[in-house]
Coordinates of C-alpha atoms and ligand atoms in Angstrom, one line a residue:
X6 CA -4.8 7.5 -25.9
X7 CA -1.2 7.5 -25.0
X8 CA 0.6 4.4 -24.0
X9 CA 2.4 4.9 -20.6
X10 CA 5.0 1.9 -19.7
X11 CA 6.6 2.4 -15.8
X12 CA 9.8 1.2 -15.3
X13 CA 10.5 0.8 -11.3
X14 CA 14.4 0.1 -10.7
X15 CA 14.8 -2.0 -7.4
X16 CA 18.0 -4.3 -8.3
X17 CA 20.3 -2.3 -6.1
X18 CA 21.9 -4.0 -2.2
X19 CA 21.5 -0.9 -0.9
X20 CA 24.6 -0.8 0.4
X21 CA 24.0 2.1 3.0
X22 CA 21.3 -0.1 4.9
X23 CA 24.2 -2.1 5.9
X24 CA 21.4 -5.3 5.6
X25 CA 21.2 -8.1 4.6
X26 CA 18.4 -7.7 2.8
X27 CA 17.8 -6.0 -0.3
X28 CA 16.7 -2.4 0.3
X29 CA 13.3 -2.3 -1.3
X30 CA 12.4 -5.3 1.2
X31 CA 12.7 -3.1 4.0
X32 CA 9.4 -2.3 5.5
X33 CA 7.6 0.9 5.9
X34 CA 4.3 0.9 7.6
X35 CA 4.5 -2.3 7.5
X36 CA 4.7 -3.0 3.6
X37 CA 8.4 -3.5 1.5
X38 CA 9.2 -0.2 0.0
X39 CA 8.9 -1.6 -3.4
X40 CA 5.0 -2.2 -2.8
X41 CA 4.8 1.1 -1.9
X42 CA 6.1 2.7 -5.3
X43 CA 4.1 -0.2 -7.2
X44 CA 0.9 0.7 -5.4
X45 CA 1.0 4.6 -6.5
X46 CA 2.2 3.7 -9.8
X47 CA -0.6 0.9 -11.0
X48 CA -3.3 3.4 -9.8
X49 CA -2.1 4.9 -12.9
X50 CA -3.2 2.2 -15.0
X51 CA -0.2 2.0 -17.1
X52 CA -0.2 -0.6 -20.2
X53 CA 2.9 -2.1 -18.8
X54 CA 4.8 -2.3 -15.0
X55 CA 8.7 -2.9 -15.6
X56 CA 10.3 -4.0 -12.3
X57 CA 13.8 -3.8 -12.4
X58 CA 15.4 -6.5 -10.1
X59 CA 18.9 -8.2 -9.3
X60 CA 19.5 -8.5 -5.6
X61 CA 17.3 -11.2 -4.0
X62 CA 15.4 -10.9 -7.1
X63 CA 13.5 -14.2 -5.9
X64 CA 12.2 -12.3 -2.7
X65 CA 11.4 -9.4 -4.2
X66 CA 9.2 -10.9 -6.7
X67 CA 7.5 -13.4 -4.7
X68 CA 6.5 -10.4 -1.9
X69 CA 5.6 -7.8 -5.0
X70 CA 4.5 -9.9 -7.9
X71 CA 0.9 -10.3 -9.2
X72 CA -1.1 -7.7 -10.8
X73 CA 0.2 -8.3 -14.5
X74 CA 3.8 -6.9 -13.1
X75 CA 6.9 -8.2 -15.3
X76 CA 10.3 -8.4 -13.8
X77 CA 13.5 -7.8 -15.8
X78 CA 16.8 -9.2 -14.6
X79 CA 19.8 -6.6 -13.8
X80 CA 22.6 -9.3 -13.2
X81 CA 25.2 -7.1 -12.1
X82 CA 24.3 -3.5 -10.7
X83 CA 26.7 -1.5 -13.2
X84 CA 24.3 2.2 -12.6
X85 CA 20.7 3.5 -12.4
X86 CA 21.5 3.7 -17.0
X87 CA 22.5 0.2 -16.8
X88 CA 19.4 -1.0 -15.2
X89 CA 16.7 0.8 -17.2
X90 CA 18.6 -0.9 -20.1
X91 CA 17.8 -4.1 -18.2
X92 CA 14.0 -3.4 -18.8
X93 CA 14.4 -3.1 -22.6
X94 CA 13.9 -6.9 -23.6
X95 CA 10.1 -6.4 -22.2
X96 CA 9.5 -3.5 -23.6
X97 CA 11.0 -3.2 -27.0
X98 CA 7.9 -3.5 -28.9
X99 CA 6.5 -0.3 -26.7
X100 CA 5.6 2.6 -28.4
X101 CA 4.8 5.9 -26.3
X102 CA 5.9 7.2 -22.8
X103 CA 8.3 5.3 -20.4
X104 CA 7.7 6.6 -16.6
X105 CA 11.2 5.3 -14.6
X106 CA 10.9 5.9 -10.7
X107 CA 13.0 4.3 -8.0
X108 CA 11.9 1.6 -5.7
X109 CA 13.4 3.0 -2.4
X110 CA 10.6 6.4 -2.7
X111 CA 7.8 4.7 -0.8
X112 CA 5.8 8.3 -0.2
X113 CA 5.5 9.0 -4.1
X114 CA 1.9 9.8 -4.9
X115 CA -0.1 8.6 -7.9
X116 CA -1.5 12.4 -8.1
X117 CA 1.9 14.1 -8.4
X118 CA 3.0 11.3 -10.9
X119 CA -0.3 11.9 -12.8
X120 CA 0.5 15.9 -12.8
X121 CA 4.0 14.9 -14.1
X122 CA 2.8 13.0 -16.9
X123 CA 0.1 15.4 -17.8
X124 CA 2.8 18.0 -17.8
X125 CA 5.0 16.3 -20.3
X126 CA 2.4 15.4 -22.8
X127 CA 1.4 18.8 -22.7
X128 CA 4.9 20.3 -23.3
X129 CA 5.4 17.2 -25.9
X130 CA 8.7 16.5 -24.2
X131 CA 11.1 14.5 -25.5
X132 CA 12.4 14.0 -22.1
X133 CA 10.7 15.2 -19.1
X134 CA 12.8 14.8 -15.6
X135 CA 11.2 15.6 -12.1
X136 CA 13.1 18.0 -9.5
X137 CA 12.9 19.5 -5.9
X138 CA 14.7 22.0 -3.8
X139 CA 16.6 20.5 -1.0
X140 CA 18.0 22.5 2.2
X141 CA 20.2 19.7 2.7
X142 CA 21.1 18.6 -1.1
X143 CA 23.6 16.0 -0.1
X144 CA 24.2 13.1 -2.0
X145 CA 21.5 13.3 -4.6
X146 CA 22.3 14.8 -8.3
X147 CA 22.0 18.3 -9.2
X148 CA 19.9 20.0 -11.7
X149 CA 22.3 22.2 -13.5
X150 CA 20.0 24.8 -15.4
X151 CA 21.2 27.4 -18.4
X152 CA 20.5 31.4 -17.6
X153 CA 17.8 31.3 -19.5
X154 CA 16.1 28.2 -16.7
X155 CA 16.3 25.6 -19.3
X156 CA 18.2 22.4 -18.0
X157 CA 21.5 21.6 -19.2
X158 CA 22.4 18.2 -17.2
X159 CA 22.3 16.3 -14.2
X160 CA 25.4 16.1 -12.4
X161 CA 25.9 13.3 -9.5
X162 CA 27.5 14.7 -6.4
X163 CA 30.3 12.8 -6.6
X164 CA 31.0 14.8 -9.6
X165 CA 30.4 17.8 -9.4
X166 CA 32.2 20.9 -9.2
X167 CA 32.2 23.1 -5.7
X168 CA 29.8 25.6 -7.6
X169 CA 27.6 22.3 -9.3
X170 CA 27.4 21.5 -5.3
X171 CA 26.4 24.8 -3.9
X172 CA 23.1 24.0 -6.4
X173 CA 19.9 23.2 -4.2
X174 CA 17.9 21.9 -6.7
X175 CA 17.8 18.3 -7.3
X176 CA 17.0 15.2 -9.2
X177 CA 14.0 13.5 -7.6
X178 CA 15.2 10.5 -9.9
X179 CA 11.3 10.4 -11.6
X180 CA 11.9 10.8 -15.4
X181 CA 9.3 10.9 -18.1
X182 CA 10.7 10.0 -21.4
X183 CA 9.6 9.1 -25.2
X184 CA 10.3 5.2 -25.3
X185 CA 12.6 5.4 -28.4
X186 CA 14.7 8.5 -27.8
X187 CA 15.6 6.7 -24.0
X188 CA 16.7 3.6 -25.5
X189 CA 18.7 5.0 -28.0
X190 CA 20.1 7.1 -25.8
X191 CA 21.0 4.1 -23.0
X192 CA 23.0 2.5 -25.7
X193 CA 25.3 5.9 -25.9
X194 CA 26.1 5.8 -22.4
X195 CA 29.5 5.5 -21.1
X196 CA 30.9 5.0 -17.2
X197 CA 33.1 7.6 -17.6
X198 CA 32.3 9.4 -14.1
X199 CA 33.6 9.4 -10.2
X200 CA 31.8 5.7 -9.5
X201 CA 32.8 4.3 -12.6
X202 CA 28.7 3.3 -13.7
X203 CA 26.3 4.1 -16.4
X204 CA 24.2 6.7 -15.3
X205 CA 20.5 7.1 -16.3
X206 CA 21.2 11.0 -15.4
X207 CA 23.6 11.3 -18.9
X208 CA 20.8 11.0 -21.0
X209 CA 19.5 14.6 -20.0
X210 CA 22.5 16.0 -21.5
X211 CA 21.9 14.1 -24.7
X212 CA 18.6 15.0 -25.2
X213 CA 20.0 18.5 -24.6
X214 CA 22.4 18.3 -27.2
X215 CA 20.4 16.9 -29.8
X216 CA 17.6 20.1 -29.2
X217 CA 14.6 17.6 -28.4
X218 CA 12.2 19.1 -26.1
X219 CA 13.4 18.5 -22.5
X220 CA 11.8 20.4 -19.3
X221 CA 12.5 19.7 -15.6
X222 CA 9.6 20.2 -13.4
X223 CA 9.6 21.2 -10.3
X224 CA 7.5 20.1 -7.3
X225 CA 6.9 22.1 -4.3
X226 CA 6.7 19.6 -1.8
X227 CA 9.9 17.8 -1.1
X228 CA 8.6 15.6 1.3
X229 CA 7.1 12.7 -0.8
X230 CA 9.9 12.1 -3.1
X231 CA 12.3 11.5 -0.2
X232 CA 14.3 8.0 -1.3
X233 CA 15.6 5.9 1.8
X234 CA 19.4 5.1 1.5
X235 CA 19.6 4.7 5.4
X236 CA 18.4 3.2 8.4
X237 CA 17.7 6.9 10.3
X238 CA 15.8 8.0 6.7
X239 CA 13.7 4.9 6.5
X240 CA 12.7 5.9 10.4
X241 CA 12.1 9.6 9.4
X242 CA 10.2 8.4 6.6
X243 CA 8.1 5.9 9.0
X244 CA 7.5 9.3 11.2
X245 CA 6.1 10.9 8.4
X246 CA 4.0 7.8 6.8
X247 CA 2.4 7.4 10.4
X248 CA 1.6 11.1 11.1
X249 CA -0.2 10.5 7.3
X250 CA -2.2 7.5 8.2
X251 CA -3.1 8.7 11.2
X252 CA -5.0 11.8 10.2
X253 CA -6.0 10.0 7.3
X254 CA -8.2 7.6 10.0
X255 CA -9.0 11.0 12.0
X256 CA -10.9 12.2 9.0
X257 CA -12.8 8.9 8.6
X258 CA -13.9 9.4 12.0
X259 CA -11.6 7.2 14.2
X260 CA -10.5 8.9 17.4
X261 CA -7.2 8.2 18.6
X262 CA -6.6 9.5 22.2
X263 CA -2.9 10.2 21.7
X264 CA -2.0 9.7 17.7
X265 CA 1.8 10.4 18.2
X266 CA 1.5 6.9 20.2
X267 CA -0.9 4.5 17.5
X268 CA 0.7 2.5 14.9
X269 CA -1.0 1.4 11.9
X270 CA -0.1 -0.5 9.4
X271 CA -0.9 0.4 5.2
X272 CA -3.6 -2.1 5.0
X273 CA -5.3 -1.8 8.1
X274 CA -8.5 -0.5 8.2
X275 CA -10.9 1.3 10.7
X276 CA -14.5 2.0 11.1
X277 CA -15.9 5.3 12.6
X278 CA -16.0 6.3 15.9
X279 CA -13.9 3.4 16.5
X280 CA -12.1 4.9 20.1
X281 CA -8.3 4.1 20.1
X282 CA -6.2 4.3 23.7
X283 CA -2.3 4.9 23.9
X284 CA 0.5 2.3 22.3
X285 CA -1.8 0.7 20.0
X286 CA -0.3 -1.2 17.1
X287 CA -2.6 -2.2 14.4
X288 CA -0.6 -4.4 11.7
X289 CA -0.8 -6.3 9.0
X290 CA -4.1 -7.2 7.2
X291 CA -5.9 -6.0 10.1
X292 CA -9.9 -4.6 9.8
X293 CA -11.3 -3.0 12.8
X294 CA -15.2 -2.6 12.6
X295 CA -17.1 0.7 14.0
X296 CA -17.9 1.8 17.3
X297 CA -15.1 -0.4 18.8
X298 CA -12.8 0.3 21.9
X299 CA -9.8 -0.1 22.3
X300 CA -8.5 1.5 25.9
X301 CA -4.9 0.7 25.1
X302 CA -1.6 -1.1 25.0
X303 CA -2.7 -3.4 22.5
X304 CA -1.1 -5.4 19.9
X305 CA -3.1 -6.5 17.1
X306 CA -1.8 -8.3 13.9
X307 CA -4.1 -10.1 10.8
X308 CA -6.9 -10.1 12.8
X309 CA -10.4 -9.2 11.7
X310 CA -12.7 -7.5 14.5
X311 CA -16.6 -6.6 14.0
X312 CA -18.8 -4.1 15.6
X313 CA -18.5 -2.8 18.8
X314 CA -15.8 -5.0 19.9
X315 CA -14.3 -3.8 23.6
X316 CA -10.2 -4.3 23.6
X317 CA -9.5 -3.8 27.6
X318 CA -6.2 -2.5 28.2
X319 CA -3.6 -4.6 27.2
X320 CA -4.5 -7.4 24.6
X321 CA -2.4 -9.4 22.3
X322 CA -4.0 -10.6 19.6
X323 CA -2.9 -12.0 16.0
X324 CA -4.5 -14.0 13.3
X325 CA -8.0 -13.8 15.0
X326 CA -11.1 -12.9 14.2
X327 CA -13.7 -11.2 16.8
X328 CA -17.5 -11.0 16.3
X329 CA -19.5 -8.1 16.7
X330 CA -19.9 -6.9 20.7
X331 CA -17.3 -9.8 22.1
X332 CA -14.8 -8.2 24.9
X333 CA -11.7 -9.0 25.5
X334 CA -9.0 -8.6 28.0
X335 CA -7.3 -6.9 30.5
X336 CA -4.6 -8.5 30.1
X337 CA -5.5 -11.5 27.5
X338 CA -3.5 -13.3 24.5
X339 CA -5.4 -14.6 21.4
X340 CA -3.1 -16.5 18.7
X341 CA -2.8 -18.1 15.5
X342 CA -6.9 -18.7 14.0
X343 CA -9.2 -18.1 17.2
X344 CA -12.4 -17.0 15.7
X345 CA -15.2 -15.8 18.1
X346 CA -18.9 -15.4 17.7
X347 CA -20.8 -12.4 18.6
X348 CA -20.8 -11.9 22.1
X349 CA -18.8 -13.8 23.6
X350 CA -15.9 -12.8 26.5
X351 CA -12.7 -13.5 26.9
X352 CA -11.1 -11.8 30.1
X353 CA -8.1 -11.4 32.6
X354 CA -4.9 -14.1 31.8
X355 CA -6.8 -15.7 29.4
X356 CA -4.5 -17.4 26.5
X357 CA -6.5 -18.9 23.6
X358 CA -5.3 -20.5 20.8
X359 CA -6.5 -21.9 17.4
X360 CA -10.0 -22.3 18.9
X361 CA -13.8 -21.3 18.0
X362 CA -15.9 -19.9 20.5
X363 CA -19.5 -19.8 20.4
X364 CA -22.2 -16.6 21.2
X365 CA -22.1 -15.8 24.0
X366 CA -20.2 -17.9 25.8
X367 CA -17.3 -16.7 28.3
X368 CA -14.2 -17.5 29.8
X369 CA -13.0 -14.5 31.7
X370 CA -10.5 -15.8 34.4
X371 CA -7.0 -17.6 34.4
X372 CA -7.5 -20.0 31.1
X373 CA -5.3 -21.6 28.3
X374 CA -8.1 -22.8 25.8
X375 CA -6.1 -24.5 22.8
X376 CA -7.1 -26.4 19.4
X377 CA -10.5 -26.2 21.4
X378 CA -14.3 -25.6 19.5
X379 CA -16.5 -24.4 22.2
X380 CA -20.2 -24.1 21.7
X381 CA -22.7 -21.2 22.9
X382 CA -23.8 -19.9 26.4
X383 CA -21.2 -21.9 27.5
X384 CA -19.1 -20.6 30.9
X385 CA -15.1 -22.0 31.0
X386 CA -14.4 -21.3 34.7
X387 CA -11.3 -19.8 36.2
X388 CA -8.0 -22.1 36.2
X389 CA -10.0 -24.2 33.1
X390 CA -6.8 -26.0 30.9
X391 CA -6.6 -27.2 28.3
X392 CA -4.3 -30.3 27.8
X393 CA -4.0 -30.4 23.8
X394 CA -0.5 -31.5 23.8
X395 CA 0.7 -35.4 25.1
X396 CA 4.2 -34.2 23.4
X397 CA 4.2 -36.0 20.4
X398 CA 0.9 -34.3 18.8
X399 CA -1.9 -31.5 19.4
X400 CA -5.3 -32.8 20.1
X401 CA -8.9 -31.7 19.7
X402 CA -11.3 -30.4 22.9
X403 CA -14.9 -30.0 22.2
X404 CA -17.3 -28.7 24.2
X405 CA -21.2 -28.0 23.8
X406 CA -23.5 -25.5 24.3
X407 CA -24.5 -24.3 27.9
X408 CA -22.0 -26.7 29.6
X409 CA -20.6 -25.0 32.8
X410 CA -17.1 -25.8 33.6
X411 CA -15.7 -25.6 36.6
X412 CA -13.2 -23.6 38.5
X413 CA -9.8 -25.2 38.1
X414 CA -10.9 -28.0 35.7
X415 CA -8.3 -30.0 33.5
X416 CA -9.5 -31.1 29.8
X417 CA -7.0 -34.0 28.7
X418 CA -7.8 -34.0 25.1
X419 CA -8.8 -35.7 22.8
X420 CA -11.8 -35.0 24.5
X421 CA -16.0 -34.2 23.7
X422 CA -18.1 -32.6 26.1
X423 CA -21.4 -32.7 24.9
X424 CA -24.1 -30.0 25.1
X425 CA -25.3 -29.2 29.1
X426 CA -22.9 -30.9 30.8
X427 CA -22.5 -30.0 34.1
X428 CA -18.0 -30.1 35.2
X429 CA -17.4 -29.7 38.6
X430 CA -14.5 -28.0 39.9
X431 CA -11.2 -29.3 39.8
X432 CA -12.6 -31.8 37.4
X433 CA -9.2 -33.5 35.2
X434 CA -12.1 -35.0 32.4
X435 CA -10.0 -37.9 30.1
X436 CA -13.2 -39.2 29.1
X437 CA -16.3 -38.3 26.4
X438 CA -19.0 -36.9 28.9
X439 CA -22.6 -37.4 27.2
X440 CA -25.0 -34.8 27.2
X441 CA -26.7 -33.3 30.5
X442 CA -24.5 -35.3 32.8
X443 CA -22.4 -34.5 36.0
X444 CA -19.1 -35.2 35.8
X445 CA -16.7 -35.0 38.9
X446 CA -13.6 -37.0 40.2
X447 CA -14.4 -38.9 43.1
X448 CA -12.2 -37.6 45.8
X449 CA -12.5 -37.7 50.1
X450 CA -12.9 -34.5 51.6
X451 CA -11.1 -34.6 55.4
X452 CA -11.2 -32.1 58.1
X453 CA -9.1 -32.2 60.4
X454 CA -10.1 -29.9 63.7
X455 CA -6.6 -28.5 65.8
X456 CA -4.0 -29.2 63.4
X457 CA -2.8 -26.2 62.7
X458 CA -2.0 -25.4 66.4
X459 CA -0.5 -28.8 66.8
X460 CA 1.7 -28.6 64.0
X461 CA 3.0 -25.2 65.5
X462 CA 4.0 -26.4 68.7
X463 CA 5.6 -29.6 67.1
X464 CA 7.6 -27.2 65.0
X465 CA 8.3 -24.3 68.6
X466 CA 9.2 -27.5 70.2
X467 CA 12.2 -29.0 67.4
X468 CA 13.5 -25.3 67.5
X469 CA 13.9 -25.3 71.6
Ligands
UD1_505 C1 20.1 8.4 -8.2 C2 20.4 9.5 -9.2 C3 20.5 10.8 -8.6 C4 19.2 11.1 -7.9 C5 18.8 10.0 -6.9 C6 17.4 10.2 -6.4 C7 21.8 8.4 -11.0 C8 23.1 8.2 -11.5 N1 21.7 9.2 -9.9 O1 21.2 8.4 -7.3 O2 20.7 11.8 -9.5 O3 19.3 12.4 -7.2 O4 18.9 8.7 -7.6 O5 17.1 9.3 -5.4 O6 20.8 7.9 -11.5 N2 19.5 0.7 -9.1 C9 19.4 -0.5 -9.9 N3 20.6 -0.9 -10.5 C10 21.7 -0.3 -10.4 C11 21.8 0.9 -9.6 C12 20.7 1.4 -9.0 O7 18.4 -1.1 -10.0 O8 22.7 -0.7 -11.0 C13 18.3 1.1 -8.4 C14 18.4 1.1 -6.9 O9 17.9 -0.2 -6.5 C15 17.5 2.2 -6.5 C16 17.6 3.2 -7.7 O10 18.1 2.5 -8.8 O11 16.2 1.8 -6.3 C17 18.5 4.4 -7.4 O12 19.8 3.9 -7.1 P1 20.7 4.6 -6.0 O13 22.0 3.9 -6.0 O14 20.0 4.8 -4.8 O15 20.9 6.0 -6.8 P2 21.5 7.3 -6.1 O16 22.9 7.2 -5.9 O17 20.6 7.6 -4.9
CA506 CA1 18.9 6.6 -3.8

């Protein structure tokens, strides 16, 4: 077995994202960049995963870290040569092949980094450097090839000559190379070039000079080793990412009734002949069960929804977690740890917040249901409050099984309702209420026959 190390380098501002926030930070579907690259690369099962960091090196390890991942500090970004050297102190016991890739090429496969590996060990390489034809070569390096093919160098764009220019083939910036030849050769290089920094690219000419076996490899598709220098290339990127995950959800038997208008996040998942409407965004660590629907204009974040779940039109709903068969919405807003059982109903202007709701129990009209735990079969009526906060601090409301609250009833909490109460409209409840009992506020009903008509010609009368 051959020992494969990775090197990722992700110590660069990216100054072109004009951010403040290191590049490989930004997000694509949903996940930093950098996670993206480490993903593809640890399903290669390296022995070792070099991440290369400098700015906001805190950030960037606390959102990548884990996974047996070491970090190597670049203190000042002095070139793409300079940092690999960076990576050295971890891996100068290593032995075998060091795979560098960039942090900022979120749609890298692990297959076409498997072919490339594969490739070098079977050429025995020395130094093995992945390249792609561009239409648009711009500011990436070119792959400047002898007339027999072989590669000669890399030459950086800021560089190179108008013919070195004209060249369409490029430097993908994934290298292959045998551990000891790179590091000697890192310790040769010199920032004699246009931006004044080492460059990792100098080291194909080396390898060149000193005859070791050096191949560049060319991959068909482009696409996937596109890196992200700019805003508009991280949002081309995003277009292509989502037109990916999309049909990869198709083909797992999700329908989505207009794709070009469903967001999902990396981590979400979906079961089949789940039913997705228009402007749906699924993010974060959301799981969606099978058979669900949702009709559309729905915004769902963290939350994890069971079986056969119905999503009316327009829900928001983050941090939740919905049982198998419960409903939810038009129009309804579930936040921050609501967990339902199977079954239960949440409907029209309905806000609910850090609360458990039992099977089958429903509140479909008007509500705000906050820091409540609300047993089974139980029915919150329309205009039903919940008064959790005196200002200072949030309090508990419980309420039992098969308790029917009334229409417009106000819950001054800390409160307990106990199983089969009985709340009758516009009911404000500051007290326990034991189980089975009727609770109501004593108030006069008074009717009072004619007013109306009086009141209208007291008023006809002042305007005379
Ligand atoms: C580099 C290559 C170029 C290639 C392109 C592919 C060099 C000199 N040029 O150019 O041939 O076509 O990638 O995308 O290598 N980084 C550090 N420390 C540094 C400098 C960079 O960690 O001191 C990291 C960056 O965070 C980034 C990666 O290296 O993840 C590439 O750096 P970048 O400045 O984007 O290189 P390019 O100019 O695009
Ligand atoms: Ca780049």
């Amino acid at each position: 077995m051959e020992h494969l190390a990775v090197i990722i380098l992700a110590a660069g501002l990216g100054k072109r994202m004009r951010s403040q926030q290191a590049k490989v930070l930004h997000r694509l579907a949903g996940k930093p960049l950098l996670a993206h690259v480490l993903h593809a690369t640890q399903r290669l099962h390296p022995d070792r995963i070099v991440v290369v960091v400098g700015h906001q090196a805190d950030e960037v390890q606390r959102l990548c870290g884990g996974g047996g991942i070491v970090f190597a500090h670049q203190p000042q970004q002095r070139g793409t040569g300079d940092a690999v050297r960076a990576a050295r102190s971890v891996l100068h016991d290593f032995r075998g092949d060091v795979l560098i890739v960039c942090g900022d090429t979120p749609l890298l496969t692990t297959a076409t980094l498997a072919r490339f590996i594969q490739s070098h060990r079977q050429q025995r390489a020395t130094l093995s450097v992945l390249t792609a034809y561009l239409d648009d070569p711009s500011h990436y390096g070119r792959v400047i090839r002898a007339a027999d093919g072989q590669i000669q160098k890399i030459v950086e764009a800021h560089d190179a000559s108008p013919a070195e220019r004209a060249v369409r083939e490029i430097n993908t910036g994934i290298y292959c190379v045998q551990a000891e030849f790179l590091f000697a050769a890192l310790e040769r290089l010199q920032p004699l070039n246009a931006q004044g920094e080492y460059y990792l690219t100098d080291i194909v000419a080396q390898a060149v000079a000193a005859r070791l076996p050096t191949q560049a490899l060319r991959l068909a598709e482009a696409q996937e080793i596109g890196g992200i220098n700019t805003r508009e290339e991280l949002a081309r990127m995003e277009k292509i990412r989502q037109a990916q995950l999309r049909s990869r959800w198709m083909a797992a038997g999700v329908t989505l009734q207009d794709p070009d208008t469903v967001y999902i996040d990396e981590e979400v998942t979906i079961g089949p002949d789940t039913i997705i409407g228009p402007n749906t965004q699924l993010k974060g660590n959301t799981t969606i069960g099978a058979r669900c629907r949702i009709d559309g204009s729905a915004y769902i974040e963290n939350c994890r929804i069971g079986n056969d779940v119905h999503l009316r039109f327009a829900v928001v709903l983050t941090d939740s977690e919905l049982g198998d068969h419960t409903t939810i919405g038009p129009f309804a807003h579930l936040r921050d740890g609501v967990v339902l059982a199977p079954r239960a109903e949440i409907g029209n202007f309905v806000e609910v917040k850090h609360s458990s709701i039992g099977e089958h129990t429903k509140a479909k009209h008007l509500a705000y249901l906050g820091d409540a735990e609300i047993g089974r079969d139980t029915n919150i009526g329309a205009g039903t409050i919940t008064c959790n906060y005196d200002g200072f601090r949030k309090h508990k409301t419980k309420i039992g099984d098969r308790v029917q609250v009334g229409s417009d009833t106000t819950l001054v909490a800390p409160v307990t309702i106990h199983d089969d109460v009985y709340i009758a409209t516009a009911t404000t409840v500051r007290h326990d209420v034991p189980a089975g009992a009727l609770v109501f506020n004593a108030r006069t009903e008074e009717i009072r026959e004619g007013w109306t008509a009086a009141k209208r010609a007291k008023e006809a009368a002042k305007k005379a």
